[in-house]
Short mmCIF file of N, CA and C in Angstrom, two decimals:
data_model
loop_
_atom_site.label_atom_id
_atom_site.label_comp_id
_atom_site.label_asym_id
_atom_site.label_seq_id
_atom_site.Cartn_x
_atom_site.Cartn_y
_atom_site.Cartn_z
N UNK A 1 -77.84 -7.34 -26.19
CA UNK A 1 -78.13 -7.02 -24.80
C UNK A 1 -77.39 -8.04 -23.92
N UNK A 2 -76.71 -7.55 -22.89
CA UNK A 2 -75.97 -8.45 -22.03
C UNK A 2 -76.88 -9.10 -21.00
N UNK A 3 -76.53 -10.31 -20.64
CA UNK A 3 -77.30 -11.03 -19.63
C UNK A 3 -76.85 -10.58 -18.25
N UNK A 4 -77.78 -10.59 -17.32
CA UNK A 4 -77.44 -10.29 -15.93
C UNK A 4 -77.53 -11.58 -15.15
N UNK A 5 -76.51 -11.84 -14.39
CA UNK A 5 -76.45 -13.03 -13.56
C UNK A 5 -76.45 -12.60 -12.11
N UNK A 6 -77.03 -13.40 -11.27
CA UNK A 6 -77.03 -13.08 -9.84
C UNK A 6 -76.69 -14.32 -9.04
N UNK A 7 -76.19 -14.09 -7.85
CA UNK A 7 -75.82 -15.16 -6.96
C UNK A 7 -76.23 -14.77 -5.55
N UNK A 8 -76.84 -15.67 -4.85
CA UNK A 8 -77.24 -15.43 -3.47
C UNK A 8 -76.43 -16.34 -2.57
N UNK A 9 -75.79 -15.76 -1.58
CA UNK A 9 -75.03 -16.54 -0.61
C UNK A 9 -75.77 -16.47 0.71
N UNK A 10 -76.19 -17.61 1.19
CA UNK A 10 -76.92 -17.67 2.45
C UNK A 10 -76.03 -18.30 3.49
N UNK A 11 -75.91 -17.63 4.63
CA UNK A 11 -75.05 -18.11 5.69
C UNK A 11 -75.87 -18.24 6.96
N UNK A 12 -75.82 -19.41 7.56
CA UNK A 12 -76.52 -19.63 8.82
C UNK A 12 -75.50 -19.52 9.94
N UNK A 13 -75.75 -18.62 10.87
CA UNK A 13 -74.81 -18.42 11.97
C UNK A 13 -75.51 -18.65 13.30
N UNK A 14 -74.75 -19.02 14.32
CA UNK A 14 -75.35 -19.25 15.63
C UNK A 14 -75.80 -17.94 16.27
N UNK A 15 -76.78 -18.03 17.14
CA UNK A 15 -77.26 -16.91 17.94
C UNK A 15 -77.94 -15.81 17.15
N UNK A 16 -78.49 -16.12 15.99
CA UNK A 16 -79.25 -15.13 15.23
C UNK A 16 -78.41 -13.93 14.83
N UNK A 17 -79.01 -12.75 14.89
CA UNK A 17 -78.33 -11.54 14.41
C UNK A 17 -77.12 -11.18 15.25
N UNK A 18 -77.14 -11.47 16.54
CA UNK A 18 -75.97 -11.16 17.37
C UNK A 18 -74.79 -12.04 16.98
N UNK A 19 -75.05 -13.31 16.70
CA UNK A 19 -73.99 -14.19 16.23
C UNK A 19 -73.46 -13.76 14.88
N UNK A 20 -74.36 -13.28 14.02
CA UNK A 20 -73.97 -12.78 12.69
C UNK A 20 -73.06 -11.58 12.84
N UNK A 21 -73.40 -10.66 13.71
CA UNK A 21 -72.58 -9.46 13.90
C UNK A 21 -71.18 -9.82 14.34
N UNK A 22 -71.06 -10.76 15.26
CA UNK A 22 -69.73 -11.17 15.73
C UNK A 22 -68.93 -11.82 14.61
N UNK A 23 -69.60 -12.65 13.81
CA UNK A 23 -68.93 -13.35 12.72
C UNK A 23 -68.47 -12.37 11.65
N UNK A 24 -69.35 -11.43 11.29
CA UNK A 24 -69.02 -10.46 10.25
C UNK A 24 -67.86 -9.58 10.67
N UNK A 25 -67.81 -9.23 11.93
CA UNK A 25 -66.74 -8.36 12.40
C UNK A 25 -65.37 -8.95 12.15
N UNK A 26 -65.26 -10.23 12.02
CA UNK A 26 -63.96 -10.86 11.88
C UNK A 26 -63.76 -11.41 10.47
N UNK A 27 -63.98 -12.67 10.29
CA UNK A 27 -63.62 -13.36 9.06
C UNK A 27 -64.56 -13.07 7.89
N UNK A 28 -65.84 -12.99 8.15
CA UNK A 28 -66.80 -12.82 7.05
C UNK A 28 -66.64 -11.46 6.37
N UNK A 29 -66.35 -10.42 7.13
CA UNK A 29 -66.21 -9.09 6.54
C UNK A 29 -65.07 -9.07 5.53
N UNK A 30 -63.95 -9.67 5.87
CA UNK A 30 -62.82 -9.71 4.96
C UNK A 30 -63.15 -10.51 3.69
N UNK A 31 -63.81 -11.64 3.86
CA UNK A 31 -64.19 -12.47 2.70
C UNK A 31 -65.17 -11.74 1.80
N UNK A 32 -66.15 -11.06 2.38
CA UNK A 32 -67.12 -10.31 1.58
C UNK A 32 -66.46 -9.14 0.85
N UNK A 33 -65.52 -8.48 1.49
CA UNK A 33 -64.81 -7.37 0.85
C UNK A 33 -64.00 -7.87 -0.35
N UNK A 34 -63.37 -9.02 -0.21
CA UNK A 34 -62.62 -9.60 -1.33
C UNK A 34 -63.54 -9.95 -2.49
N UNK A 35 -64.70 -10.51 -2.18
CA UNK A 35 -65.68 -10.84 -3.22
C UNK A 35 -66.17 -9.58 -3.92
N UNK A 36 -66.49 -8.55 -3.16
CA UNK A 36 -66.94 -7.28 -3.74
C UNK A 36 -65.90 -6.71 -4.70
N UNK A 37 -64.66 -6.73 -4.28
CA UNK A 37 -63.59 -6.19 -5.11
C UNK A 37 -63.47 -6.95 -6.42
N UNK A 38 -63.51 -8.26 -6.36
CA UNK A 38 -63.40 -9.08 -7.57
C UNK A 38 -64.56 -8.84 -8.52
N UNK A 39 -65.76 -8.77 -7.98
CA UNK A 39 -66.94 -8.57 -8.83
C UNK A 39 -66.92 -7.18 -9.47
N UNK A 40 -66.53 -6.18 -8.71
CA UNK A 40 -66.49 -4.81 -9.25
C UNK A 40 -65.42 -4.68 -10.33
N UNK A 41 -64.30 -5.38 -10.18
CA UNK A 41 -63.25 -5.36 -11.20
C UNK A 41 -63.76 -5.94 -12.51
N UNK A 42 -64.71 -6.84 -12.43
CA UNK A 42 -65.30 -7.44 -13.64
C UNK A 42 -66.47 -6.63 -14.16
N UNK A 43 -66.77 -5.50 -13.52
CA UNK A 43 -67.85 -4.63 -13.98
C UNK A 43 -69.19 -4.93 -13.37
N UNK A 44 -69.22 -5.72 -12.33
CA UNK A 44 -70.49 -6.08 -11.70
C UNK A 44 -70.79 -5.22 -10.50
N UNK A 45 -71.93 -5.47 -9.90
CA UNK A 45 -72.35 -4.78 -8.71
C UNK A 45 -72.62 -5.79 -7.62
N UNK A 46 -72.39 -5.39 -6.39
CA UNK A 46 -72.58 -6.29 -5.27
C UNK A 46 -73.56 -5.66 -4.28
N UNK A 47 -74.52 -6.45 -3.86
CA UNK A 47 -75.48 -6.03 -2.84
C UNK A 47 -75.44 -7.08 -1.74
N UNK A 48 -75.21 -6.65 -0.52
CA UNK A 48 -75.13 -7.57 0.61
C UNK A 48 -76.29 -7.28 1.55
N UNK A 49 -77.05 -8.32 1.87
CA UNK A 49 -78.16 -8.18 2.83
C UNK A 49 -77.79 -8.93 4.09
N UNK A 50 -78.10 -8.32 5.20
CA UNK A 50 -77.83 -8.95 6.50
C UNK A 50 -79.13 -9.32 7.13
#
C-alpha cells in the first residue's frame, strides 16, 4: 500500500480576503499553477483552500 503525503502552505496576506484576492490575481496564481502541474505530473492531487 502506498503512503499518502500531504503539505499545507499557509500564506498571510495584508487586508484579509481582499488582499488575498489581489495577490492571487498576480504572482500567487502563477506559482500555484506551477505547483499543481508538478504534483499532477508525479501522480498526485492538489487541493487549494482560500
